[in-house]
Short mmCIF file of C-alpha atoms and ligand atoms in Angstrom, two decimals:
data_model
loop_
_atom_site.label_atom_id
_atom_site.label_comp_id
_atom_site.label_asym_id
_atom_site.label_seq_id
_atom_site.Cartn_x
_atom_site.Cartn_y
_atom_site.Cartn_z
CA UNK A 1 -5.22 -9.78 2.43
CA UNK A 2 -7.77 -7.48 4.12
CA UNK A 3 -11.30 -6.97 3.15
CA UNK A 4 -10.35 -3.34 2.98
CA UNK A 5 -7.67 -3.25 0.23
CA UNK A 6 -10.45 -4.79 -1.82
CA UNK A 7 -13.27 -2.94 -1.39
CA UNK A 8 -11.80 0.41 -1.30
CA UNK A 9 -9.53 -0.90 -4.54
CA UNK A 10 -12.98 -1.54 -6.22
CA UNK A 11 -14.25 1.65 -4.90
CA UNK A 12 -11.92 3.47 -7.09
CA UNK A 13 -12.22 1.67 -9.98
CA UNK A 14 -15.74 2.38 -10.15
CA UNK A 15 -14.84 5.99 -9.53
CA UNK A 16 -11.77 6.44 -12.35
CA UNK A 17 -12.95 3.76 -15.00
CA UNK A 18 -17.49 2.98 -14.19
CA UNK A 19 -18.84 0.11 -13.17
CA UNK A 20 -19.06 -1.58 -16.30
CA UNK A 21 -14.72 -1.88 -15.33
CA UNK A 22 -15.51 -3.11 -12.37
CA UNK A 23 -18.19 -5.91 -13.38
CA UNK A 24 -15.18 -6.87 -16.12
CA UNK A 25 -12.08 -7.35 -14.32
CA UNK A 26 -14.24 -9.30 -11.41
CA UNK A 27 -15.41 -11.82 -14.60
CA UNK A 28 -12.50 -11.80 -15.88
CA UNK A 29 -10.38 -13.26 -13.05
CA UNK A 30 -11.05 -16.71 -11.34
CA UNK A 31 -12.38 -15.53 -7.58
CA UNK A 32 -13.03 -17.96 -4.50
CA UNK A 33 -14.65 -14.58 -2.82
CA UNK A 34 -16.81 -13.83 -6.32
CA UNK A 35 -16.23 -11.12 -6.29
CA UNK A 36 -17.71 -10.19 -3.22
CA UNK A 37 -15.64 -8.42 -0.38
CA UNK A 38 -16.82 -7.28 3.07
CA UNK A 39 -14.10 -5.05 4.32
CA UNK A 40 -13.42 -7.13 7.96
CA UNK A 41 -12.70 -10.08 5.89
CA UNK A 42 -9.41 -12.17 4.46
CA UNK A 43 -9.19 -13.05 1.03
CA UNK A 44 -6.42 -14.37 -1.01
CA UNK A 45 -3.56 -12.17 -2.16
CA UNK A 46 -4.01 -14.07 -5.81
CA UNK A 47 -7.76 -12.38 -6.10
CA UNK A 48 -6.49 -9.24 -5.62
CA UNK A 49 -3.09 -9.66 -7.88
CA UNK A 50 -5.87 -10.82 -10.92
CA UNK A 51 -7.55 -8.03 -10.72
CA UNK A 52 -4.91 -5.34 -11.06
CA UNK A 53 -3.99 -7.97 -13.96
CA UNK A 54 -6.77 -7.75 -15.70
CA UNK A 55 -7.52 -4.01 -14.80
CA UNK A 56 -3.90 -3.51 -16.26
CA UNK A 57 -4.98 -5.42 -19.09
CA UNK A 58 -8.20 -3.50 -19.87
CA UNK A 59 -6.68 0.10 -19.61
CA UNK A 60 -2.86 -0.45 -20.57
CA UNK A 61 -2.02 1.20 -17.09
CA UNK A 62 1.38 -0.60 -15.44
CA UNK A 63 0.66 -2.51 -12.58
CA UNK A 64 2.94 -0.84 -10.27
CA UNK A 65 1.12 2.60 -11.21
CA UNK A 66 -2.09 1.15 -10.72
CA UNK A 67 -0.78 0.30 -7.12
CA UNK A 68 0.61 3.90 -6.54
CA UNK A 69 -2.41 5.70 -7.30
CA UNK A 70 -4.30 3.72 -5.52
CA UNK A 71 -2.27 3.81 -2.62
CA UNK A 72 -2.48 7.43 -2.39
CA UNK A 73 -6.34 6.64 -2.09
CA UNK A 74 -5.47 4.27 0.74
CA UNK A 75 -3.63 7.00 2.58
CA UNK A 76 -6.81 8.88 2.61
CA UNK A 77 -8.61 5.75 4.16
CA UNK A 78 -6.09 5.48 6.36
CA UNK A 79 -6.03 8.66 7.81
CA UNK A 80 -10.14 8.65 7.77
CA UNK A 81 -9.99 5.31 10.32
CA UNK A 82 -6.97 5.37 12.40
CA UNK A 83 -6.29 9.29 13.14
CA UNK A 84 -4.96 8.50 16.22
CA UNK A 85 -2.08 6.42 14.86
CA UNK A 86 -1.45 8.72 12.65
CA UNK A 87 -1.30 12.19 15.40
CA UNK A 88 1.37 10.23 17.32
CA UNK A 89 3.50 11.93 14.79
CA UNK A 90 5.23 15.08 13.73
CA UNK A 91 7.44 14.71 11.12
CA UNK A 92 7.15 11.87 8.04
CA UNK A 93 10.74 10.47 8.55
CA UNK A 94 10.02 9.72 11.86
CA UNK A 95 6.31 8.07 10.83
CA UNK A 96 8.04 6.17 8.15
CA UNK A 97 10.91 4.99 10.07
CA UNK A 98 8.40 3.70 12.46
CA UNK A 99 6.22 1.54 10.72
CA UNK A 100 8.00 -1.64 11.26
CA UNK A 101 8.23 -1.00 15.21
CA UNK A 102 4.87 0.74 15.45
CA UNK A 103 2.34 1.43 13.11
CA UNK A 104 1.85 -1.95 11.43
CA UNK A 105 2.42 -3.29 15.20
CA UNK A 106 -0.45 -1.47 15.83
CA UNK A 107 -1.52 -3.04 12.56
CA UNK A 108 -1.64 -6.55 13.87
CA UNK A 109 -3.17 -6.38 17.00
CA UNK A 110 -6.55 -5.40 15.04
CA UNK A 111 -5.79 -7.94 12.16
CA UNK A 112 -3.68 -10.27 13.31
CA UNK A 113 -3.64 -12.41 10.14
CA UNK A 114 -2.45 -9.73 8.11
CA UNK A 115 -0.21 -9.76 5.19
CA UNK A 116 2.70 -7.04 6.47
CA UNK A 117 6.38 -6.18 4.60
CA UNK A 118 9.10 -5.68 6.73
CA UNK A 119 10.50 -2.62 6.92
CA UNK A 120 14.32 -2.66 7.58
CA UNK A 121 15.88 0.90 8.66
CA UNK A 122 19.10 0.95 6.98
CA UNK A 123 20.20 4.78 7.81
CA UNK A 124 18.05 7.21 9.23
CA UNK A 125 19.00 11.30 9.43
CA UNK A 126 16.58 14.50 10.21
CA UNK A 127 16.13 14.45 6.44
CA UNK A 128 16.95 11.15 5.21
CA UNK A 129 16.02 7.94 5.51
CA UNK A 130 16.94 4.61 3.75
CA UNK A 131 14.44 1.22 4.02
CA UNK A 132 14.30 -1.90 2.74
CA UNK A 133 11.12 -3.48 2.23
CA UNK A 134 10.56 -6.98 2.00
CA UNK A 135 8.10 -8.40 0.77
CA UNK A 136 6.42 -11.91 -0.82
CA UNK A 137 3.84 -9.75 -2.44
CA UNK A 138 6.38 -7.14 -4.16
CA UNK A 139 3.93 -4.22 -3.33
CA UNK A 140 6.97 -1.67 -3.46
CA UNK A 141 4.73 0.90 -5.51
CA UNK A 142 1.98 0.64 -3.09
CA UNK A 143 4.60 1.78 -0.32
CA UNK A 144 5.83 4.38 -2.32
CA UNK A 145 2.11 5.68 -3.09
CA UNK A 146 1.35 5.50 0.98
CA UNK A 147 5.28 7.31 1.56
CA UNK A 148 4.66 10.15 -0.88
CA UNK A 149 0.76 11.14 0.93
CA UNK A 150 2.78 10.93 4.33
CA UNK A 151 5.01 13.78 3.43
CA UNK A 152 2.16 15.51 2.09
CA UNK A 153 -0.03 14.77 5.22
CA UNK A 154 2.85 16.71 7.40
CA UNK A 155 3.07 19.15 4.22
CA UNK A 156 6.07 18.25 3.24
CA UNK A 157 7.97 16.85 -0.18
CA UNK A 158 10.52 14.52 -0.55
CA UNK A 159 12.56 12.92 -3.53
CA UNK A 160 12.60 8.98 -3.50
CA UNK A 161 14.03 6.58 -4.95
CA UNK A 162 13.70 2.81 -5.38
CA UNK A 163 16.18 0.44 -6.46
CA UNK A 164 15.68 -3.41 -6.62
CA UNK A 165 17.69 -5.80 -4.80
CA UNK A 166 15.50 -9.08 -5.98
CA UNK A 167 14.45 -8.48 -9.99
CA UNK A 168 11.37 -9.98 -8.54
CA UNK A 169 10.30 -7.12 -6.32
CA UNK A 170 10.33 -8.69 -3.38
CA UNK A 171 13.29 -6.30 -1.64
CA UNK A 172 13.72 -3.43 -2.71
CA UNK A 173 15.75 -0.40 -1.65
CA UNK A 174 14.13 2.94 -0.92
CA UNK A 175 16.39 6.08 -0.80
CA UNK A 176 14.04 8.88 0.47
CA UNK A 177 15.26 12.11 1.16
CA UNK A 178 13.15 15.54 2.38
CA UNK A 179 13.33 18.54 0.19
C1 HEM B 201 -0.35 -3.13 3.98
C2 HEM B 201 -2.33 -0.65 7.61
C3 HEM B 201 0.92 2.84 7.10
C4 HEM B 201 3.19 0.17 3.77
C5 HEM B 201 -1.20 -2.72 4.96
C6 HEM B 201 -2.49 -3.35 5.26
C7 HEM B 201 -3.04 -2.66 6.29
C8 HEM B 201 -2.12 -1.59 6.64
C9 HEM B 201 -4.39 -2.93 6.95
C10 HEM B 201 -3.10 -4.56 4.52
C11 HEM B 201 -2.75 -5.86 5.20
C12 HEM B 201 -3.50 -7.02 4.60
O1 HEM B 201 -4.24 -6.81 3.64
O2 HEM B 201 -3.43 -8.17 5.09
C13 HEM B 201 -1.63 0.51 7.79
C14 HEM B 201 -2.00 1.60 8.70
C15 HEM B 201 -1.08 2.58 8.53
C16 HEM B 201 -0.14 2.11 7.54
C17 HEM B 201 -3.22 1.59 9.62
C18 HEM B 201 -0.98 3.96 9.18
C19 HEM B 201 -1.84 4.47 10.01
C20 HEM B 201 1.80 2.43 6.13
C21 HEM B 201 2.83 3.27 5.58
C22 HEM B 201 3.47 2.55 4.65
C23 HEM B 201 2.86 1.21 4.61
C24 HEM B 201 3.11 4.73 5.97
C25 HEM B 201 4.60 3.12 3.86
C26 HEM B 201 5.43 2.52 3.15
C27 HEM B 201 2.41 -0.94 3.50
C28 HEM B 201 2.60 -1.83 2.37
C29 HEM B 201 1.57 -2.78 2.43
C30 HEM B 201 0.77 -2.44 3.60
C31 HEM B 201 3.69 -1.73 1.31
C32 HEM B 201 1.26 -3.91 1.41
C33 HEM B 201 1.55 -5.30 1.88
C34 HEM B 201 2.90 -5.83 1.41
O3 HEM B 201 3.66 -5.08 0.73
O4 HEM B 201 3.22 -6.99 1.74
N1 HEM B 201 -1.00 -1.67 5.83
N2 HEM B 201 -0.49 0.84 7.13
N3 HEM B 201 1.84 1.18 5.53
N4 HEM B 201 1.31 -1.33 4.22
FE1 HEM B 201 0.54 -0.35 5.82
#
């Protein structure tokens, strides 16, 4: 995983729950890195899944909403460093339908050792659009967190839906539709 997801992850933290969180969850969990993150390195997807654990732990927050709230802080970051993937497009079904083919493309060619779902287009419409992600990391809530900012970036809404194929969270179905 990206140097990035952690240090902007840790960022937050620091900004919702102090330092003192911060200095906790890192002690807490069992880190190769330390606990130190640069934000053009690779770390292990098990540092980062300890400390949503333990920041779970700590605050009695689900895991999966730590991930959506702090994916809408990613979208920010994302939109801050890559504006010009982001003005290739006018409308969020079409963004979202295109990350597979294009954006995390894009994605790879500066990181190419990162950890990507797939994104499966199952139906598409003008206002609908059904996905299936896949997944080792089952980071379903952190795609729904970056889905619901891209409507709002083209100031729009949309209702969506996830159901689970694998119990796991490793596929999962999302049903997103435009209001
Ligand atoms: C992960 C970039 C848009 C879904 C990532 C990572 C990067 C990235 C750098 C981390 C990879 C790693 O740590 O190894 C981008 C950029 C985007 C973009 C630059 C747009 C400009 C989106 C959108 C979605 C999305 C719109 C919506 C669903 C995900 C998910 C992950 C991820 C779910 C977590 C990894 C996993 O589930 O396996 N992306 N992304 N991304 N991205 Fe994107």
């Amino acid at each position: 995983m990206k140097g990035i997801v952690f240090t902007e992850f840790l960022d937050l933290v620091e900004d919702k729950f102090g330092l003192e969180m911060v200095d906790k969850i890192i002690s807490q969990s069992a880190l190769e890195s330390e606990g130190v993150y640069t934000s053009v390195g690779t770390y292990k997807f098990s540092e980062m899944l300890q400390l949503l654990q333990n920041l779970s732990t700590n605050t009695g927050i689900e895991i999966d909403n730590l991930l959506l709230v702090y994916a809408e802080h990613f979208f920010s970051v994302l939109e801050d460093s890559y504006p010009g993937l982001l003005s290739t497009y006018k409308d969020p079904i079409e963004m979202l339908a295109s990350i597979e083919n294009h954006i995390h493309v894009e994605v790879r060619k500066i990181y190419p050792d990162a950890e990507l779902p797939t994104f499966l287009v199952e139906s598409k419409t003008e206002n609908s659009l059904v996905m299936i992600y896949k997944s080792s990391r089952a980071m379903h809530h952190f795609g729904l967190g970056l889905m619901n900012k891209t409507f709002e970036h083209f100031n729009a809404t949309a209702t969506i839906t996830l159901e689970k194929i694998k119990e796991d969270g490793t596929e999962v179905k999302f049903i997103i539709t435009k209001n």
